[in-house]
Coordinates of C-alpha atoms and ligand atoms in Angstrom, one line a residue:
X1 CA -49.4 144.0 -284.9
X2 CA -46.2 143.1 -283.2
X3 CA -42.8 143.4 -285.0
X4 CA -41.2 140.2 -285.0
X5 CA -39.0 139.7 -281.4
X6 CA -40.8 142.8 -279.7
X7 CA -43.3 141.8 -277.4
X8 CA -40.7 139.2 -275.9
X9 CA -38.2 140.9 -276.0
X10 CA -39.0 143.9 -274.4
X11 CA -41.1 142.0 -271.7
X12 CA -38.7 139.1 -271.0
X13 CA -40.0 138.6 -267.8
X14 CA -43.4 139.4 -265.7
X15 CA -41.8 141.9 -263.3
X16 CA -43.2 145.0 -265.4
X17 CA -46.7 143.4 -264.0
X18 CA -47.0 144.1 -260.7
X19 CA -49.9 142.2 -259.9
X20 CA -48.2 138.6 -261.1
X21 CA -44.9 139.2 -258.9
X22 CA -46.2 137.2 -255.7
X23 CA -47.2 134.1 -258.1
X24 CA -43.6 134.3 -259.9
X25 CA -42.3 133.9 -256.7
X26 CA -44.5 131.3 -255.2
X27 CA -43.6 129.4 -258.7
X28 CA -39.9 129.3 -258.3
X29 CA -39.8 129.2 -254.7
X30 CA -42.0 127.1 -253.3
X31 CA -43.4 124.7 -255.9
X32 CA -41.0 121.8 -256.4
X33 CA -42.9 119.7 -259.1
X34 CA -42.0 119.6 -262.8
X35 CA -45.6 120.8 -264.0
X36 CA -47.6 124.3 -262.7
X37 CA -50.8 125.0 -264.1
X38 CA -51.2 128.5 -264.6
X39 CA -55.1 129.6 -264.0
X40 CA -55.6 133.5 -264.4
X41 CA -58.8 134.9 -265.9
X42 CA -58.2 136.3 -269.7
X43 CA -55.9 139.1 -269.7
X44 CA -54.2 139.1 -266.2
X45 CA -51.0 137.9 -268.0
X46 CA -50.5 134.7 -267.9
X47 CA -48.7 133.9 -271.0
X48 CA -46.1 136.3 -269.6
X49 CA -45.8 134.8 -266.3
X50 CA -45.5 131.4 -268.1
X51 CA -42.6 132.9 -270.0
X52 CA -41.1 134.4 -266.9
X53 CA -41.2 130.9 -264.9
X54 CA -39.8 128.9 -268.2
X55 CA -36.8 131.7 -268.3
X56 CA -36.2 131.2 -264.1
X57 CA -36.1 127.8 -264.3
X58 CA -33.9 127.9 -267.4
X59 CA -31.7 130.9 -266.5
X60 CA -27.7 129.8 -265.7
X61 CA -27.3 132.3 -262.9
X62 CA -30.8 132.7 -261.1
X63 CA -30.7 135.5 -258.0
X64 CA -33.0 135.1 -255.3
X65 CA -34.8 131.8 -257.6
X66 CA -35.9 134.7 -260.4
X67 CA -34.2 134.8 -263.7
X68 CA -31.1 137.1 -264.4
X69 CA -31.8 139.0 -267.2
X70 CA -28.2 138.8 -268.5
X71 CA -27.1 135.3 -268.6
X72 CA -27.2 133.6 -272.2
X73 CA -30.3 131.3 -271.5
X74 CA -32.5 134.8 -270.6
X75 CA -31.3 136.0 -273.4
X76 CA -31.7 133.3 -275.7
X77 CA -35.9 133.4 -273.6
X78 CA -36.4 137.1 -275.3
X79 CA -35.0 136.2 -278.8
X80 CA -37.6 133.3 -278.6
X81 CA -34.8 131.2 -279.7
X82 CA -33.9 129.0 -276.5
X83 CA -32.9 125.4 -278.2
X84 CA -34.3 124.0 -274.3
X85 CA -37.6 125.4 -274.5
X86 CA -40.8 124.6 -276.4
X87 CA -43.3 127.1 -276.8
X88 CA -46.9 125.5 -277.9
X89 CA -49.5 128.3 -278.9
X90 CA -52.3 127.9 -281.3
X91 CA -51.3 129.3 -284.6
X92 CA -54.0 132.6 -284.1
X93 CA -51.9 133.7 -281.2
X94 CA -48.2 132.9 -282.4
X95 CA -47.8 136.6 -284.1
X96 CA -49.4 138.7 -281.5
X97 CA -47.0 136.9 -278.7
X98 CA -44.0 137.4 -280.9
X99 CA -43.4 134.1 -281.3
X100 CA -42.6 133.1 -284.7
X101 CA -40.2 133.4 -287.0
X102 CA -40.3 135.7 -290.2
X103 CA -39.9 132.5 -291.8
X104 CA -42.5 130.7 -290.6
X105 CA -44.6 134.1 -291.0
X106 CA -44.3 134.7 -294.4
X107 CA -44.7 131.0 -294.9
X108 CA -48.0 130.8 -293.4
X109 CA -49.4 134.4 -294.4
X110 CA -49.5 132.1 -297.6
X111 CA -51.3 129.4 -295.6
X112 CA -53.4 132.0 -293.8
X113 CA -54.7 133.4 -297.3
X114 CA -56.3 129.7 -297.5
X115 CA -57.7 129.1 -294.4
X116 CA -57.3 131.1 -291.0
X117 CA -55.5 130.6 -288.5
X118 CA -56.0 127.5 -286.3
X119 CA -57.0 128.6 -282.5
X120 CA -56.1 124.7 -281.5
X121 CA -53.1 123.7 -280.4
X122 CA -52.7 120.2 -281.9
X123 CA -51.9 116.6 -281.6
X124 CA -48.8 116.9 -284.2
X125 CA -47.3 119.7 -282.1
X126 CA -48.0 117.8 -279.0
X127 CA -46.0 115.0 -280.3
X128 CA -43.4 117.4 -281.0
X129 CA -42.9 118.2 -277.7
X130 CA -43.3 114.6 -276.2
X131 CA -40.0 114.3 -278.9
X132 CA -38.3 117.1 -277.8
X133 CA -38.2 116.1 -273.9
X134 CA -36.8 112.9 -274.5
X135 CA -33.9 114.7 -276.3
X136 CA -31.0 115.9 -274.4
X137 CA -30.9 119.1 -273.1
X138 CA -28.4 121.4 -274.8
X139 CA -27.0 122.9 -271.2
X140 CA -27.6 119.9 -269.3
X141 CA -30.4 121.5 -267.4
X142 CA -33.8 121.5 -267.7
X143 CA -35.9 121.4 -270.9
X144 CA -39.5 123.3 -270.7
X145 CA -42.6 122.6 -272.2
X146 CA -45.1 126.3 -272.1
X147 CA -48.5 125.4 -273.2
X148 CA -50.9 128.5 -273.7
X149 CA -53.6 128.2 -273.6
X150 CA -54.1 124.3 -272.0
X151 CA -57.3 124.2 -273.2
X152 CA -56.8 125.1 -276.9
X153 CA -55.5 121.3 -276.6
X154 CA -58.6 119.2 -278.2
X155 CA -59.2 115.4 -276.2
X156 CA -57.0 113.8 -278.4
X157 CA -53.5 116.5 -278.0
X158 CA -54.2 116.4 -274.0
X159 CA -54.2 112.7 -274.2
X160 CA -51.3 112.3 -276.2
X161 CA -49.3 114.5 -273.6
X162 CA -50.7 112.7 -270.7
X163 CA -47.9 110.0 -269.9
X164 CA -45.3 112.4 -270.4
X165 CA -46.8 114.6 -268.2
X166 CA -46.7 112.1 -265.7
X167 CA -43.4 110.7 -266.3
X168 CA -41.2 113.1 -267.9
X169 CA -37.8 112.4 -268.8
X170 CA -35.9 113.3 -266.3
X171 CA -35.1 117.2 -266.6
X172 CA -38.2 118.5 -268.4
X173 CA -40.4 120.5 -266.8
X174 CA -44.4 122.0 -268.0
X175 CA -45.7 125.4 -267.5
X176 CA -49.3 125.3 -268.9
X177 CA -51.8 128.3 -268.7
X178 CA -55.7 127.8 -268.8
X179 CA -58.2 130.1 -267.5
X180 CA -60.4 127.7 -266.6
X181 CA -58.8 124.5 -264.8
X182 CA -62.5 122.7 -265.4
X183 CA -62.1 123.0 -268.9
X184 CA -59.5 120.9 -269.0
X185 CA -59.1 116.9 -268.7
X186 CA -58.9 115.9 -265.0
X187 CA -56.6 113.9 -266.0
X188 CA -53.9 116.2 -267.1
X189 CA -55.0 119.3 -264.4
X190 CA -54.3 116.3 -261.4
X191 CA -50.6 116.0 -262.9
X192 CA -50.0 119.7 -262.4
X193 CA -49.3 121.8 -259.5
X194 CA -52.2 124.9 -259.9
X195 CA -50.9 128.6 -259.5
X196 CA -54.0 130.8 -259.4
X197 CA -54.0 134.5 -260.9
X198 CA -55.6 137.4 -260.2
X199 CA -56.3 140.2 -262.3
X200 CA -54.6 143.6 -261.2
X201 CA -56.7 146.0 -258.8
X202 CA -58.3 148.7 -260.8
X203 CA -55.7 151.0 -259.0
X204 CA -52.9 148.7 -260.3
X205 CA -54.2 148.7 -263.5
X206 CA -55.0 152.3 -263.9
X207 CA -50.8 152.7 -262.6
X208 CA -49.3 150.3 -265.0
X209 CA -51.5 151.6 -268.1
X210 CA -50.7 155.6 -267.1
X211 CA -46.4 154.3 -266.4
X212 CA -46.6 153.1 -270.3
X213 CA -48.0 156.4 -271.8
X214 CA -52.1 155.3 -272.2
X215 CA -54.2 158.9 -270.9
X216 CA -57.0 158.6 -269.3
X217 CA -56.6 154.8 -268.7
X218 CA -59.6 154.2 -267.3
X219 CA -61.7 154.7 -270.3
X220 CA -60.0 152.4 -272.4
X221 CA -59.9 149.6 -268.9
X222 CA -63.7 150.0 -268.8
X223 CA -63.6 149.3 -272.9
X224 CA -62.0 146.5 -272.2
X225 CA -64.3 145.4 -269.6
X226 CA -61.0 145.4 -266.8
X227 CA -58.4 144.2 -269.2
X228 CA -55.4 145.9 -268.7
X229 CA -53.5 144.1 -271.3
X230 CA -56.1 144.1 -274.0
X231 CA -56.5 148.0 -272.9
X232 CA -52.5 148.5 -273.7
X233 CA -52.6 146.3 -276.6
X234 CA -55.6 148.5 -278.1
X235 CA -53.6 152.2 -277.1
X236 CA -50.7 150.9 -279.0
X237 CA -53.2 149.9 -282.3
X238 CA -53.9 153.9 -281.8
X239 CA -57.4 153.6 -279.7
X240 CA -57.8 156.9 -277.3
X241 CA -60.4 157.4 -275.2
X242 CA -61.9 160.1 -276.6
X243 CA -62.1 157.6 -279.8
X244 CA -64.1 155.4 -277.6
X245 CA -66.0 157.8 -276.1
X246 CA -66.9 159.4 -279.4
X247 CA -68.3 155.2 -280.8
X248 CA -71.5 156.3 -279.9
X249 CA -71.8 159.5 -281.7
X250 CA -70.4 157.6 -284.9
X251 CA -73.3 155.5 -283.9
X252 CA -76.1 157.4 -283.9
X253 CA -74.3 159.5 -287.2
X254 CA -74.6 156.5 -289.1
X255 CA -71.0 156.8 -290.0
X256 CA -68.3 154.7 -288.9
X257 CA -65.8 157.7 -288.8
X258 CA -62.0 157.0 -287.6
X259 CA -63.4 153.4 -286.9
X260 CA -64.5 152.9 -290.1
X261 CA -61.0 150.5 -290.7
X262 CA -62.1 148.4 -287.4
X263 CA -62.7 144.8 -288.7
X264 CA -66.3 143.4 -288.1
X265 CA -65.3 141.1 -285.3
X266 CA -64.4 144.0 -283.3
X267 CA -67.4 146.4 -284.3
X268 CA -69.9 143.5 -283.1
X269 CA -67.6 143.4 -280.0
X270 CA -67.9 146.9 -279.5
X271 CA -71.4 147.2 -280.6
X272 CA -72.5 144.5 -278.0
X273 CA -71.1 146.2 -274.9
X274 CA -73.0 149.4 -276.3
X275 CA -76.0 147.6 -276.2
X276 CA -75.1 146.2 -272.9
X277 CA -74.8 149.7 -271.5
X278 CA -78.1 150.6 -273.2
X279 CA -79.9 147.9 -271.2
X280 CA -78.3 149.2 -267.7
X281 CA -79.7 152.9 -268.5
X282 CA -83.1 151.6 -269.3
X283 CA -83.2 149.7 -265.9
X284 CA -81.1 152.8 -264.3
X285 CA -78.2 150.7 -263.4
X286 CA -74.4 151.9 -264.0
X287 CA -73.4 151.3 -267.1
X288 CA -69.9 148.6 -267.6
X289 CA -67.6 149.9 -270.9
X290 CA -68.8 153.4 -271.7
X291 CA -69.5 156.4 -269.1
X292 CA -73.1 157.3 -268.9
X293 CA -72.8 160.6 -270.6
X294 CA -72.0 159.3 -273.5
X295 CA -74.5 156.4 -273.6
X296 CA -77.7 157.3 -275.9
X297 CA -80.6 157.8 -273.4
X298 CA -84.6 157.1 -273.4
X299 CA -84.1 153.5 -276.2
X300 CA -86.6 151.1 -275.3
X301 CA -85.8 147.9 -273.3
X302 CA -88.0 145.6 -275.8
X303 CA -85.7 147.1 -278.7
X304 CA -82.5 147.1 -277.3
X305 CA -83.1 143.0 -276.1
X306 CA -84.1 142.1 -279.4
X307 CA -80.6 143.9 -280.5
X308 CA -79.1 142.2 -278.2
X309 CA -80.2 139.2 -280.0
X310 CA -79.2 140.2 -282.8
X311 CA -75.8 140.7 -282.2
X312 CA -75.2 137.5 -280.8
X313 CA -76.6 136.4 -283.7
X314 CA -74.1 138.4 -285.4
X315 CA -71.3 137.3 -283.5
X316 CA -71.4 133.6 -284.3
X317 CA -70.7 134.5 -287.9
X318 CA -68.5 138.2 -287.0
X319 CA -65.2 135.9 -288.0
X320 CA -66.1 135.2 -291.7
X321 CA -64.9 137.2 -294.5
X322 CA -67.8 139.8 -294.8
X323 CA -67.6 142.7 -297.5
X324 CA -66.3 144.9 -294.3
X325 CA -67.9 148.0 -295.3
X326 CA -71.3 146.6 -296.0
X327 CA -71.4 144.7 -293.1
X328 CA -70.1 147.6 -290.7
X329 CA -73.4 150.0 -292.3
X330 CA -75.2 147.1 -291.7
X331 CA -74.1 147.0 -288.0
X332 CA -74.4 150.8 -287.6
X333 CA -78.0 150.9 -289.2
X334 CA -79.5 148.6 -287.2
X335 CA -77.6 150.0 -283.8
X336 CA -78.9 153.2 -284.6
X337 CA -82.7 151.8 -284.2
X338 CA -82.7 150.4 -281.4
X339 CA -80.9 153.4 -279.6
X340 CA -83.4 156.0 -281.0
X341 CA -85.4 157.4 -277.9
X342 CA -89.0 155.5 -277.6
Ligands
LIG1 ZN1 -30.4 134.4 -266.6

């Protein structure tokens, strides 16, 4: 989805996210230890912010404690090739953060044909980074560990990183992200400083979607269930809200229409919040992802909650490699009976 080198670069730093300047600032300002723990609920940014704290620690001519922008090291940040910093993602998340080589991707698009990508981040990279902060740093000044997601470190890749973590060689410093400190080892959370992040207002949400050209932005930050980064990230796959808005429709057609491409992960996804709404008209509460007037009305609760079921069902096995259109009928069928009026 993301050309190699354009999500990075183009978004260097978190300052084009409002919401996360405060905690930038608190990060390279007034925390003084070599680890933070990032904890931000899925899609308030924190990979980004981790990135921006990595390139102010790392940048040669900070102003004000926040990375230049100019200097070699910030640039070296965006072209993801900074020989002083480490960047551990699970493999399923390396393309979409534009971090990966075309190298590496063609390599393992071969890999990926085999097996799918790994959502772990494991002991053998861990090692790799224990290595790389014993080695010199190429400048002189600090080395940096980012870790994002902490928790997609199994028991064994948290406690290989533990003693480093505690100890580390004298210029490396951590930036891990989680979104759920509790879900990690105590052991490794207690050797971190934690910088908690909130998602954006709705307000600041709505603003930074309508400044990068998504209409009607609320649609697709309800579709998202408040995600503003998801919400962008779907606009630039080609989503509109009158797409969204018309899901239901399809629905109830029978016919997956300009969706009819969406993989099954992301139907069940999408069929689920339907559902969801479904269940807060029959009890007459607002509905969460789709406006009212375009929910089906009058579908009985008994139907819809075994649907619900169903889905979730569904969901466990949504990632394997279904015949897609098959398995998308399938979907729509059985949607389309529980929504018919009782
Ligand atoms: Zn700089």
């Amino acid at each position: 989805m993301v050309a190699a080198g354009g999500s990075v670069s183009s978004r260097p730093q978190a300052l084009d996210m409002p919401w996360l300047s405060s905690a930038l600032h608190q990060a390279l300002h007034t925390m003084q230890g070599h680890a933070i723990l990032v904890s931000a609920p899925p899609g308030a940014g924190a990979f980004e912010l981790s990135l921006a704290i990595a390139q102010g620690w790392l940048c040669h001519a900070p102003s004000e404690g926040r990375a230049c922008g100019q200097c070699a090291s910030c640039h070296w940040v965006a072209s993801r090739s900074h020989p002083d910093l480490l960047c551990l993602l699970p493999e399923a998340l390396q393309q979409s953060l534009g971090w990966r080589s075309e190298e590496e991707t063609t390599g393992s698009e071969e890999k990926a044909s085999k097996s799918k990508p790994s959502q772990e981040i494991k002991v053998d990279a861990v090692r790799a980074a224990v290595s790389f902060v014993q080695t010199t740093s190429s400048s002189g000044r600090s080395k940096v560990v980012l870790i994002h997601p902490a928790e997609a470190m199994n028991q064994v890749a948290a406690n290989a990183l533990l003693k480093t973590l505690e100890e580390p060689a004298g210029v490396a410093r951590f930036v891990l992200s989680c979104t759920a400190p509790e879900a990690l080892l105590p052991t490794v959370r207690s050797r971190c400083q934690v910088l908690p992040v909130a998602l954006p207002t709705t307000e600041q949400a709505h603003r930074w979607l309508s400044d990068r050209g998504v209409s009607r932005p609320d649609v697709l930050l309800a579709a998202t269930g408040g995600l503003p980064l998801a919400a962008r990230d779907w606009a630039d796959e080609g989503m509109t809200a009158a797409l969204w808005e018309g899901l239901p429709q399809c629905v109830m057609r029978g016919d997956a229409g300009p969706l009819a491409a969406w993989p099954v992960p992301r139907w069940v996804d999408a069929l689920q919040k339907l559902c969801h709404d479904g269940m807060c008209l029959a009890v007459h509460a607002p509905p969460r992802f789709f406006s009212a007037a375009v929910v089906p009305q009058g579908a009985s609760l008994q139907k819809l909650s075994s649907w619900a079921r169903e889905l979730q069902r569904v969901a466990k096995y949504a990632e394997h490699p279904w015949g897609q259109p098959l398995a998308v009928a399938a979907l729509l069928q059985q949607a389309r009976q529980a929504l018919q009026p009782a």
